[in-house]
PDB file of C-alpha atoms in Angstrom:
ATOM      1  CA  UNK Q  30     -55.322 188.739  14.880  1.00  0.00           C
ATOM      2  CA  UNK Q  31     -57.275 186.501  17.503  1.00  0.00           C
ATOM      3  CA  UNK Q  32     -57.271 183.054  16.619  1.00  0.00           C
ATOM      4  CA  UNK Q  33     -59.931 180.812  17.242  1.00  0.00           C
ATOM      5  CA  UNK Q  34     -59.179 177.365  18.784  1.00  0.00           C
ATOM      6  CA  UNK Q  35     -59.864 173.861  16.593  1.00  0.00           C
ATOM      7  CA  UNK Q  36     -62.879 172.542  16.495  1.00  0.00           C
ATOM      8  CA  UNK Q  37     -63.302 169.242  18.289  1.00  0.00           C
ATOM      9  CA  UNK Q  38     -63.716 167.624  14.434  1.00  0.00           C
ATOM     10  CA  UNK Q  39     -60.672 168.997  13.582  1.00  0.00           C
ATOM     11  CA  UNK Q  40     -58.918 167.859  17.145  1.00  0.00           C
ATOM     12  CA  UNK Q  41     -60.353 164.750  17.023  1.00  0.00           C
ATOM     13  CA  UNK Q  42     -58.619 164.165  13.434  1.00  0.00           C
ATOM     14  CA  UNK Q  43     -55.550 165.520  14.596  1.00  0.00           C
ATOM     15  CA  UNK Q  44     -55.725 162.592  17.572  1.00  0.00           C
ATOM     16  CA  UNK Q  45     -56.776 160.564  15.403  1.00  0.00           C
ATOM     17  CA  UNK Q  46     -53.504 161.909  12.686  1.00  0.00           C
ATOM     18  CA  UNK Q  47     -50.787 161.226  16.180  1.00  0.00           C
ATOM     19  CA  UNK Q  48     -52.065 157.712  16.675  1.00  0.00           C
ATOM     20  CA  UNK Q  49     -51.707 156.540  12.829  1.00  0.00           C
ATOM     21  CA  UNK Q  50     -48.221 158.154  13.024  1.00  0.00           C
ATOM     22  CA  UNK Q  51     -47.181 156.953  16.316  1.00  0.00           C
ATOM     23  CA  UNK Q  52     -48.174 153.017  15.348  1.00  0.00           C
ATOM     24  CA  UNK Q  53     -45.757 153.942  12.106  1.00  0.00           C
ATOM     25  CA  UNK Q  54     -43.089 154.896  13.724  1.00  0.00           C
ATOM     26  CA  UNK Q  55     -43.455 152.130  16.274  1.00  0.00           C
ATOM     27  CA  UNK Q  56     -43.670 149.317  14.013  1.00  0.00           C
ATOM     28  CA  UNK Q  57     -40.643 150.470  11.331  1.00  0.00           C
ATOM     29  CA  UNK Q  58     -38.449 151.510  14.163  1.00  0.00           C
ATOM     30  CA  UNK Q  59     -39.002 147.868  16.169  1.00  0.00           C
ATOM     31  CA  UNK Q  60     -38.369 145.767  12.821  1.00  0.00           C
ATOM     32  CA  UNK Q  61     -35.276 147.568  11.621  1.00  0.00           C
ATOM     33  CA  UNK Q  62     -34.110 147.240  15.078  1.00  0.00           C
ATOM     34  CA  UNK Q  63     -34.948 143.430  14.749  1.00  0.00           C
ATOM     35  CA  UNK Q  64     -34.093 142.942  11.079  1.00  0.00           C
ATOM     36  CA  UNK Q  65     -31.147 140.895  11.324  1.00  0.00           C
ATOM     37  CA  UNK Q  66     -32.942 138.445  13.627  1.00  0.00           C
ATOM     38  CA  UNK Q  67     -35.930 138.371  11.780  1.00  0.00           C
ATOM     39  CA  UNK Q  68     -34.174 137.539   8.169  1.00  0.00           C
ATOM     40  CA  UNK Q  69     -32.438 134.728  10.376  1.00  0.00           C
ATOM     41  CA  UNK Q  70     -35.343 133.336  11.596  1.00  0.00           C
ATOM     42  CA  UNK Q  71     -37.354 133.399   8.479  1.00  0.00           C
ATOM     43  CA  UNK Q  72     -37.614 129.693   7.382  1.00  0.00           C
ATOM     44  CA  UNK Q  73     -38.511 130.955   3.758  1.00  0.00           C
ATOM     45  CA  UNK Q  74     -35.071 132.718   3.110  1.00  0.00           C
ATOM     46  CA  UNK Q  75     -33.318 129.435   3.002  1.00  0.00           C
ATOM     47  CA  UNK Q  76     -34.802 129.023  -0.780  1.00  0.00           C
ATOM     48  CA  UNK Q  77     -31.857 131.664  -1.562  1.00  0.00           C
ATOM     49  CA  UNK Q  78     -28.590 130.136  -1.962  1.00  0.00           C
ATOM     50  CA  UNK Q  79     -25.678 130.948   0.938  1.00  0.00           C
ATOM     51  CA  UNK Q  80     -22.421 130.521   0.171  1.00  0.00           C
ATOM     52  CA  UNK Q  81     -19.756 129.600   2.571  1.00  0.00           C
ATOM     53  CA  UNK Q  82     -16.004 129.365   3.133  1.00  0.00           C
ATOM     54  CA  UNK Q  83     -13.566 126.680   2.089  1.00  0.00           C
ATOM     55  CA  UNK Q  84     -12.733 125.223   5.435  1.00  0.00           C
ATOM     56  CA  UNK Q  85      -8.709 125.434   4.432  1.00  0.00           C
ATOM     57  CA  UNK Q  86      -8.827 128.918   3.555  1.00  0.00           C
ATOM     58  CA  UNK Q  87      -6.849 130.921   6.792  1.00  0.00           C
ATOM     59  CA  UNK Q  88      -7.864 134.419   8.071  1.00  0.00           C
ATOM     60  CA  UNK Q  89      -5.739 136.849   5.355  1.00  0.00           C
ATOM     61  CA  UNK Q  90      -4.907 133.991   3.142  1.00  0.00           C
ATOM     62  CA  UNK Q  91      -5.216 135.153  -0.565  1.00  0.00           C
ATOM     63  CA  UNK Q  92      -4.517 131.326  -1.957  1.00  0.00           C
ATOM     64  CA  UNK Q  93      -6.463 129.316  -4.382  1.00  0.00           C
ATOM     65  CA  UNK Q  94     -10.143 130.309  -3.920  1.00  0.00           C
ATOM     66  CA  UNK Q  95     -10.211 131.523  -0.413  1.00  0.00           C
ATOM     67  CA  UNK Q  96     -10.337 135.472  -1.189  1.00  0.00           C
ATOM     68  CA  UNK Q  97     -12.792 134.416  -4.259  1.00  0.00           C
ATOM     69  CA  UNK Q  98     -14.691 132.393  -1.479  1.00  0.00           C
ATOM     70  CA  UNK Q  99     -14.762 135.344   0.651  1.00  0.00           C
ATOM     71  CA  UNK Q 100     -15.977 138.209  -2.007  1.00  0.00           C
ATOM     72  CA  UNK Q 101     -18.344 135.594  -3.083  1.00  0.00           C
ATOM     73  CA  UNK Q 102     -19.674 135.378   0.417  1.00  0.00           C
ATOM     74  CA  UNK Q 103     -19.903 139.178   1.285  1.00  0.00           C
ATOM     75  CA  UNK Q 104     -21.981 139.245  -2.101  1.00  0.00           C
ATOM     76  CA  UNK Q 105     -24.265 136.834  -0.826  1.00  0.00           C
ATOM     77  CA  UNK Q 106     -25.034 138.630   2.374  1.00  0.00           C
ATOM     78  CA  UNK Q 107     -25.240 141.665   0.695  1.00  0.00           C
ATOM     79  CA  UNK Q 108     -27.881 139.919  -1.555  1.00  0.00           C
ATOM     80  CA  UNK Q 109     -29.318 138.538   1.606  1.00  0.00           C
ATOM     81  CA  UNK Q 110     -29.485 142.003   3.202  1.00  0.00           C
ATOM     82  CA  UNK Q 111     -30.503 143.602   0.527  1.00  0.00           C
ATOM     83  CA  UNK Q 112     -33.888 141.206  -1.056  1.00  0.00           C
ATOM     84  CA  UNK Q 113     -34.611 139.923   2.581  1.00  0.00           C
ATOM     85  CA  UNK Q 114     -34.852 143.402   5.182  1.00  0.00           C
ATOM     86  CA  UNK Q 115     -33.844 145.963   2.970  1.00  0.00           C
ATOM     87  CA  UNK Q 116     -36.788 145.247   0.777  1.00  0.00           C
ATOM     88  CA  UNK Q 117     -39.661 144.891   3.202  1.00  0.00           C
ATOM     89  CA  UNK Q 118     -38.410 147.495   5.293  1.00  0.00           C
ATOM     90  CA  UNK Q 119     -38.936 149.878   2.364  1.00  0.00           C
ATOM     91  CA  UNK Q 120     -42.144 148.561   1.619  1.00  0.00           C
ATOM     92  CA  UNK Q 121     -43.265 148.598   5.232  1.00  0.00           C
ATOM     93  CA  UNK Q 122     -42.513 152.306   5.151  1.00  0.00           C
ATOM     94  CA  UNK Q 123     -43.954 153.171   1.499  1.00  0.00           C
ATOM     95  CA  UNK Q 124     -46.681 150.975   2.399  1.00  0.00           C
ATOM     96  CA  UNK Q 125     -47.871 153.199   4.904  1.00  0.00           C
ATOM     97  CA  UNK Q 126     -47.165 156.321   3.263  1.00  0.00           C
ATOM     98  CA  UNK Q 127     -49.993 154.443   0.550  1.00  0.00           C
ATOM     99  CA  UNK Q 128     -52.009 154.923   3.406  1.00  0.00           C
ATOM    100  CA  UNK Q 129     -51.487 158.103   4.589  1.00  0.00           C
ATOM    101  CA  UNK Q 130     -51.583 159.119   1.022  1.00  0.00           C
ATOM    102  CA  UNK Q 131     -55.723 160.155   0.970  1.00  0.00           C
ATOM    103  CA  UNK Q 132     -55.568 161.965   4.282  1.00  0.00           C
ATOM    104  CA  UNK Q 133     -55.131 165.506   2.622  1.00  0.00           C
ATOM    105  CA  UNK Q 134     -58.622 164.258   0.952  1.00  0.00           C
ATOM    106  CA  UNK Q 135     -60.070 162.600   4.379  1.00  0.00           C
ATOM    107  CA  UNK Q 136     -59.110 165.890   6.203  1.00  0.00           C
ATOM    108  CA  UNK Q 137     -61.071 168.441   3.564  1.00  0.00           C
ATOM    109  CA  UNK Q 138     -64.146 166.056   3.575  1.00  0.00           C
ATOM    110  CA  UNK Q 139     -64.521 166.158   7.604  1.00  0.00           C
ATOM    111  CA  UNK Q 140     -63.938 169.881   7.454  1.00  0.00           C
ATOM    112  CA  UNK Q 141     -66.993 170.321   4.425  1.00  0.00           C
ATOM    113  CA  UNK Q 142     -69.192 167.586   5.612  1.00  0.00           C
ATOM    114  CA  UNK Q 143     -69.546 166.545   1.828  1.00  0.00           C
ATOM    115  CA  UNK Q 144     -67.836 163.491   0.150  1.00  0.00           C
ATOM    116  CA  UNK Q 145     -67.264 165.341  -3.112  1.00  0.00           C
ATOM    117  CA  UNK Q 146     -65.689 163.043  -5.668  1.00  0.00           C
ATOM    118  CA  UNK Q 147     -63.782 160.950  -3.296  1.00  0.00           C
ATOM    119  CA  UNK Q 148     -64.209 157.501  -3.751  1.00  0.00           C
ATOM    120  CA  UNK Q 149     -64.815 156.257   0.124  1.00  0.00           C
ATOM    121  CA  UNK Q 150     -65.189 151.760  -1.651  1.00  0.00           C
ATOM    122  CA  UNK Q 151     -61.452 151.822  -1.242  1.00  0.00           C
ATOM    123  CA  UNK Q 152     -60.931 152.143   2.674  1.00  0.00           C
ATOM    124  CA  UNK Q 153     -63.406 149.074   3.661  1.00  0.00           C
ATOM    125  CA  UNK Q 154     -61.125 147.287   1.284  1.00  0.00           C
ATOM    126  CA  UNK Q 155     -58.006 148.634   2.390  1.00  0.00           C
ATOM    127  CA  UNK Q 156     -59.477 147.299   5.651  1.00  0.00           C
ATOM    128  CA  UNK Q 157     -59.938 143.559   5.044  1.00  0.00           C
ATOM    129  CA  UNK Q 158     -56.732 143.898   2.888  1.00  0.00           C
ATOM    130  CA  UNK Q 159     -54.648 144.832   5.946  1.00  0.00           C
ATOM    131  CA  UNK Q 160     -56.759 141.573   7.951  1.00  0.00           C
ATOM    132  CA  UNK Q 161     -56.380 139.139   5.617  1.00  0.00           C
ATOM    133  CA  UNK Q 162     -52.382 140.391   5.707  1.00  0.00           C
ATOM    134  CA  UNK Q 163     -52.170 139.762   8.970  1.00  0.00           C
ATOM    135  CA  UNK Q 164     -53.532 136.794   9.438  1.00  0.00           C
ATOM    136  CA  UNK Q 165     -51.064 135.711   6.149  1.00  0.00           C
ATOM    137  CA  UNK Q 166     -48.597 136.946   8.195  1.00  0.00           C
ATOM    138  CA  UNK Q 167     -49.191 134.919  11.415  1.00  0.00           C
ATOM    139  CA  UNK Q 168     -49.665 131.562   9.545  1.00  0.00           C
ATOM    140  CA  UNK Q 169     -46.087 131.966   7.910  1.00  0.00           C
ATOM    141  CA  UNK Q 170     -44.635 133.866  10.948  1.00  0.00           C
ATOM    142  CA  UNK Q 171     -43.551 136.253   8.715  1.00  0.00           C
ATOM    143  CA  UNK Q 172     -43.776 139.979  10.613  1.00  0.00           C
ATOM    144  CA  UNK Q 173     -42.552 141.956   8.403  1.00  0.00           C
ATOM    145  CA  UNK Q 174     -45.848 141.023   6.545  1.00  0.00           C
ATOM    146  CA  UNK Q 175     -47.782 141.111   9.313  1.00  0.00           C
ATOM    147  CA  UNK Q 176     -46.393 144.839  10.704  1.00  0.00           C
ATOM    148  CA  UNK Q 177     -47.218 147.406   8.075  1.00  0.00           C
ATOM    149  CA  UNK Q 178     -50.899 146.282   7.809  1.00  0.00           C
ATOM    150  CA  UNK Q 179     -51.434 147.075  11.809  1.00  0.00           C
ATOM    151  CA  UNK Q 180     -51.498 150.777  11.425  1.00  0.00           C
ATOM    152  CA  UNK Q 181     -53.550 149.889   7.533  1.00  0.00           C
ATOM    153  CA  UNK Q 182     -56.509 148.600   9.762  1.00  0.00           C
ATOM    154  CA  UNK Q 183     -56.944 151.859  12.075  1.00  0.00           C
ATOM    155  CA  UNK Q 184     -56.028 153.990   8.871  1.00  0.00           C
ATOM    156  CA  UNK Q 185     -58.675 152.568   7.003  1.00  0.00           C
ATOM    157  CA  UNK Q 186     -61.060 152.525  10.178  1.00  0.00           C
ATOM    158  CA  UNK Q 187     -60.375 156.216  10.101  1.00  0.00           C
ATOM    159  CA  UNK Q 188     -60.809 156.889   6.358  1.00  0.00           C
ATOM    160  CA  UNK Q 189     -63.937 154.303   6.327  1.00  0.00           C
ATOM    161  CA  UNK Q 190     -66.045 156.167   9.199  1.00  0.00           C
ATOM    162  CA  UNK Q 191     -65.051 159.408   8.085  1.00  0.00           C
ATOM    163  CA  UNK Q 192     -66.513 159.395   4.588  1.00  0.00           C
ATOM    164  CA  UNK Q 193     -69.913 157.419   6.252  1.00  0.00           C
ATOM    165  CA  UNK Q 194     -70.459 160.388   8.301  1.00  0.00           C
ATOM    166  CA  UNK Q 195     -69.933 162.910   5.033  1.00  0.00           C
ATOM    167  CA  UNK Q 196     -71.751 160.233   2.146  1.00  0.00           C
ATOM    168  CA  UNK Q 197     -75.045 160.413   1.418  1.00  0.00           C
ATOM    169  CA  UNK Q 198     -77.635 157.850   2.107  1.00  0.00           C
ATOM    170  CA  UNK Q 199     -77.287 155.784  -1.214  1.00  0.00           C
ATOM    171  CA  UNK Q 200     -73.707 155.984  -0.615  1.00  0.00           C
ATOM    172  CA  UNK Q 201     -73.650 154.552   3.312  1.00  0.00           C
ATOM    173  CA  UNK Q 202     -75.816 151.843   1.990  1.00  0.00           C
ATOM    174  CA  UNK Q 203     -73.227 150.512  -0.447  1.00  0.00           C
ATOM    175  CA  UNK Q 204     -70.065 151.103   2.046  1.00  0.00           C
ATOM    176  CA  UNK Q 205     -71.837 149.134   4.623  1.00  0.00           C
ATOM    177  CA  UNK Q 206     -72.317 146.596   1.842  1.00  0.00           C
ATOM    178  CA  UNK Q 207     -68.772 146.597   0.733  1.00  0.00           C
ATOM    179  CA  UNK Q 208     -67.684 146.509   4.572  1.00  0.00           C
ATOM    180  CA  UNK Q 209     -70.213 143.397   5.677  1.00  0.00           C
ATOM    181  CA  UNK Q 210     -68.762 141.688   2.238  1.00  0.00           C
ATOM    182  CA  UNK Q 211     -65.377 141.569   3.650  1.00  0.00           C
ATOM    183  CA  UNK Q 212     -66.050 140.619   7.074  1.00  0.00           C
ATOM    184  CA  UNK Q 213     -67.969 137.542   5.924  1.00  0.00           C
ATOM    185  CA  UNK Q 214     -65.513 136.357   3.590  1.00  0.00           C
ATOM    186  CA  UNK Q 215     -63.177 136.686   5.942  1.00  0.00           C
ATOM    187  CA  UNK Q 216     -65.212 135.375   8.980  1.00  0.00           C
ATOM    188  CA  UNK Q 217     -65.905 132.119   6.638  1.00  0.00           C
ATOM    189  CA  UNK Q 218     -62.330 131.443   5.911  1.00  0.00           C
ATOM    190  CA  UNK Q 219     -61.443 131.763   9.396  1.00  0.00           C
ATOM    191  CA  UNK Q 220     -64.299 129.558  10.764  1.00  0.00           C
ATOM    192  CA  UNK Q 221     -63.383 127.542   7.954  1.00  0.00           C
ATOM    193  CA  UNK Q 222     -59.949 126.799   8.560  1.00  0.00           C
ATOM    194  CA  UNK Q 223     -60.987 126.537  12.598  1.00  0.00           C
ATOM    195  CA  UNK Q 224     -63.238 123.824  11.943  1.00  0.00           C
ATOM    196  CA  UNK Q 225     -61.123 121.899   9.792  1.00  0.00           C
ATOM    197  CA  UNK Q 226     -63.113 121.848   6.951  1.00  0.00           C
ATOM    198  CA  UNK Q 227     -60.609 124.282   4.572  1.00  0.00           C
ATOM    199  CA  UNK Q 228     -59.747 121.532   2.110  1.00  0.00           C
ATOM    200  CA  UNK Q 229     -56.340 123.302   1.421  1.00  0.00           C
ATOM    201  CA  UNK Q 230     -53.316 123.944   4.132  1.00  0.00           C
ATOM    202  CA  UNK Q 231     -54.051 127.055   6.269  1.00  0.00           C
ATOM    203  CA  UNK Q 232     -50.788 128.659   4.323  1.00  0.00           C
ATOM    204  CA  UNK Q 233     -52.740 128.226   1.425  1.00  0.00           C
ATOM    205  CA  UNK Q 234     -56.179 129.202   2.453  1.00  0.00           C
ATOM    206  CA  UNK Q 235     -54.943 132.886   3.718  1.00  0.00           C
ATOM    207  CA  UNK Q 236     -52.604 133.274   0.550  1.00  0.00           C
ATOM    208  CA  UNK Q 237     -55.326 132.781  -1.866  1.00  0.00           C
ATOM    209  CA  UNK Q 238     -57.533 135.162   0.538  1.00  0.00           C
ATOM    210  CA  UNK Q 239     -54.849 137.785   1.177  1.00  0.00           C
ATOM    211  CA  UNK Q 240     -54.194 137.684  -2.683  1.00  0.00           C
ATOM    212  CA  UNK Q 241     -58.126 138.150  -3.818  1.00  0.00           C
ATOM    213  CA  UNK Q 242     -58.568 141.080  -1.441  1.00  0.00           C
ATOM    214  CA  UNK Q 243     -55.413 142.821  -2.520  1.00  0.00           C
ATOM    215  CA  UNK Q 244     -56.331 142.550  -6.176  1.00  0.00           C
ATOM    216  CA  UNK Q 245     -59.835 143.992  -5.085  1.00  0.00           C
ATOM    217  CA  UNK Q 246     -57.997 146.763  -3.430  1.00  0.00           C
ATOM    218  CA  UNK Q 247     -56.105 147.953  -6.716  1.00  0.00           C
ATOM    219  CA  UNK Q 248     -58.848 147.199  -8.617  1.00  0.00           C
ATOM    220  CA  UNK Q 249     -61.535 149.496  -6.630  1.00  0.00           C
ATOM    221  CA  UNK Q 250     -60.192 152.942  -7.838  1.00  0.00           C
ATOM    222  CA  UNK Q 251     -60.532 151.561 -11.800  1.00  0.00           C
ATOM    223  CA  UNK Q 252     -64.233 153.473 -11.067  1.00  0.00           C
ATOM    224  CA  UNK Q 253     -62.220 156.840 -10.761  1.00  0.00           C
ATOM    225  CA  UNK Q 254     -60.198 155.995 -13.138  1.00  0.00           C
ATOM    226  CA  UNK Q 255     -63.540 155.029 -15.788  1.00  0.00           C
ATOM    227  CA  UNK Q 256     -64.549 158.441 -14.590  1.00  0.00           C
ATOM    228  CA  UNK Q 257     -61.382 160.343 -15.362  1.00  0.00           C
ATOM    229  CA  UNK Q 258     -61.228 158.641 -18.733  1.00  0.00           C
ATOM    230  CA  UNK Q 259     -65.211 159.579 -19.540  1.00  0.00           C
ATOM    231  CA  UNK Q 260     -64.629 163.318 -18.321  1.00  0.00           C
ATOM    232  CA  UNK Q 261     -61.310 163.669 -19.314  1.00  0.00           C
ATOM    233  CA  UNK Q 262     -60.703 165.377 -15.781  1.00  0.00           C
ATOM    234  CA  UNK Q 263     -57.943 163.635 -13.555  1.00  0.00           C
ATOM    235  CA  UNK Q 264     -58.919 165.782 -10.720  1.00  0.00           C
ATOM    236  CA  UNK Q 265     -60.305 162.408  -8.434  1.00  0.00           C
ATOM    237  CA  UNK Q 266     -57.013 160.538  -9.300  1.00  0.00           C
ATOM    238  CA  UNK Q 267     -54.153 160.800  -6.136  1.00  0.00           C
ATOM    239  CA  UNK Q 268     -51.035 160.613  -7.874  1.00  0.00           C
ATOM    240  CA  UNK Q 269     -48.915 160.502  -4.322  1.00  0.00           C
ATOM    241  CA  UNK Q 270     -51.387 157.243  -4.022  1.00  0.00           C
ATOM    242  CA  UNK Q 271     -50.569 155.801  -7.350  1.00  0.00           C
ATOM    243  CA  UNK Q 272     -46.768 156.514  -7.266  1.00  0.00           C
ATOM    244  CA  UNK Q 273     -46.155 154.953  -3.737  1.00  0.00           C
ATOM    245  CA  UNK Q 274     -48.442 152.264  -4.825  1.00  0.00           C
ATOM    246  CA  UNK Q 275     -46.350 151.343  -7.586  1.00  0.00           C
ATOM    247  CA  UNK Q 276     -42.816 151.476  -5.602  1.00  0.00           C
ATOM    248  CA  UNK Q 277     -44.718 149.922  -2.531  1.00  0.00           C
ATOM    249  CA  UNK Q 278     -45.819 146.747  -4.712  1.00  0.00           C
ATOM    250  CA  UNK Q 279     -41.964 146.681  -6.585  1.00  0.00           C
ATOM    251  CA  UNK Q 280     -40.380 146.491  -3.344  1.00  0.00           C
ATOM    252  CA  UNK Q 281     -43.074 143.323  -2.366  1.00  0.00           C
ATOM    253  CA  UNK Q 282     -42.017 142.070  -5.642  1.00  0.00           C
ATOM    254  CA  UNK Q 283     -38.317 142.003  -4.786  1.00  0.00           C
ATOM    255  CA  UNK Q 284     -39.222 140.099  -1.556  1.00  0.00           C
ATOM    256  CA  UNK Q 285     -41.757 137.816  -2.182  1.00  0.00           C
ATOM    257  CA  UNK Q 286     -39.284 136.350  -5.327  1.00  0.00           C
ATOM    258  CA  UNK Q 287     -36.431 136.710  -2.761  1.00  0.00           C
ATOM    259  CA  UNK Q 288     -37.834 134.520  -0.115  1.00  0.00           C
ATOM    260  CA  UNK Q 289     -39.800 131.933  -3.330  1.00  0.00           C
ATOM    261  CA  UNK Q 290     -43.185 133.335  -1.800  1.00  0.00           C
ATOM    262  CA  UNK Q 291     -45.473 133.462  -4.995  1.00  0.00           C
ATOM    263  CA  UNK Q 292     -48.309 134.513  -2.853  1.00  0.00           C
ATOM    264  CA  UNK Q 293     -46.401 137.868  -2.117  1.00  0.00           C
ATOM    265  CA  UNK Q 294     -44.321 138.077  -5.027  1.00  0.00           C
ATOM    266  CA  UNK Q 295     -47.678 137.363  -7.556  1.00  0.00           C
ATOM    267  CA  UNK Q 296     -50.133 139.875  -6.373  1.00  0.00           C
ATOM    268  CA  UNK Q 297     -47.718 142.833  -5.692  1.00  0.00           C
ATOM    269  CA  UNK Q 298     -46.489 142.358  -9.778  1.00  0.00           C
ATOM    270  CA  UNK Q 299     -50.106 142.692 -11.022  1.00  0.00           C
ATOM    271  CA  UNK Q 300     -50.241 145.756  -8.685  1.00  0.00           C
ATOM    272  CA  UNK Q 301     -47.352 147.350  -9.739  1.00  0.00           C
ATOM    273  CA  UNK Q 302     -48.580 147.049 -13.351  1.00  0.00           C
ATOM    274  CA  UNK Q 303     -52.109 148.276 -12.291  1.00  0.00           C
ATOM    275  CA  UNK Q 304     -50.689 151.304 -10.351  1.00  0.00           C
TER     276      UNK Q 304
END
């Protein structure tokens, strides 16, 4: 049976599919590679309590509270492992499979040309989402905040331009809308904070904006879900999305109270509930 070669649509995806992947695998593999260092360096892990070593206590001594001292201090860096890389590690990687999670969807809408009844408002936000992260991220010199929402920003990109090309015109109208929304409130904070006239800490300023456009984010599919509840069909609803969603924002729970960050630790508990 001859087969016919891809279309350059479908290559283009498939390009497009290698790069996404290839910034994932990039970004995990360099952080777990750097974890130790980076939960070292990390000024906000000093808010959990490290435990040290009696100075009398001798290598193999099993006296008075030196072995105590010593189980007590393997539990603490097995706490320390555990809240401060093992937790953002697995929420840099479910993170991204949150994004990946629509590109089953993405893929069937370049191949009809129609949108269908996917719901193309969350990708702009998942967009400024993944900005506002990073530049979070870079304030607190946190990156393993800032490395997960690299690859967000071209999977979005993707996701965003694809369902323009497939929407109709009332549709384009109000992605462009939801699009120029984000970039000036996010321009305006930036110039803002440039400027000097951001009347809180720059900490503070991208917290608050990080933590707006991430409630936005899993807020924007409560339209599906409005329609799923009217219709009683829950064919629009991903449930790969919603389930990776909800581990995704547990594991940023875990962290953000690990290192006393309420502006990770906050958000990712409302979106755990709303997942």
């Amino acid at each position: 049976i001859p087969i016919s070669p891809p279309s350059s649509a479908t290559q283009k995806s498939m390009s497009a599919i290698r790069l996404c992947l290839s910034l994932l695998f990039f970004s995990q593999a360099s952080f777990a590679f750097q974890a130790p260092q980076l939960s070292r360096i990390d000024n906000n892990v000093s808010g959990m309590n490290k435990l040290k070593l009696s100075k009398g206590c001798r290598p193999g001594s099993y006296r008075g509270g030196c072995n105590k001292g010593a189980v007590n201090l393997r539990s603490a860096i097995s706490a320390e492992f555990a809240m401060g890389t093992l937790a953002p590690l697995c929420g840099n990687i479910l993170g991204n499979i949150m994004f990946l999670a629509p590109l089953p969807s993405i893929l069937a809408v370049r191949r009809s040309g129609k949108l269908g009844e996917v719901n193309p408002l969350p990708f702009p936000s998942l967009i400024g989402n993944c900005v506002a992260w990073i530049a979070y991220g870079l304030v607190v010199k946190n990156m393993w905040i800032t490395a997960p929402n690299i690859p967000g920003i071209v999977i979005g990109l993707f996701y965003t331009i694809s369902c323009f090309s497939a929407a109709p015109q009332e549709t384009r109208a109000t992605i462009l809308r939801t699009a120029g929304l984000y970039a000036a409130v996010i321009a305006g904070a930036v110039g803002a904070n440039t400027a000097g006239l951001a009347p809180v800490p720059a900490k503070t300023l991208y917290g608050l904006l990080a933590n707006l456009l991430l409630l936005v984010f899993y807020a924007s599919p409560l339209a599906t879900l409005a329609k799923v509840v009217r219709t009683r069909d829950a064919a629009s609803l991903d449930p790969l999305l919603a389930g990776s969603g909800a581990c995704n924002c547990l594991f940023w729970l875990a962290y953000g109270w690990a290192i006393r960050d309420p502006y990770v630790a906050v958000p990712n508990g409302i979106g755990a509930v709303l997942n």
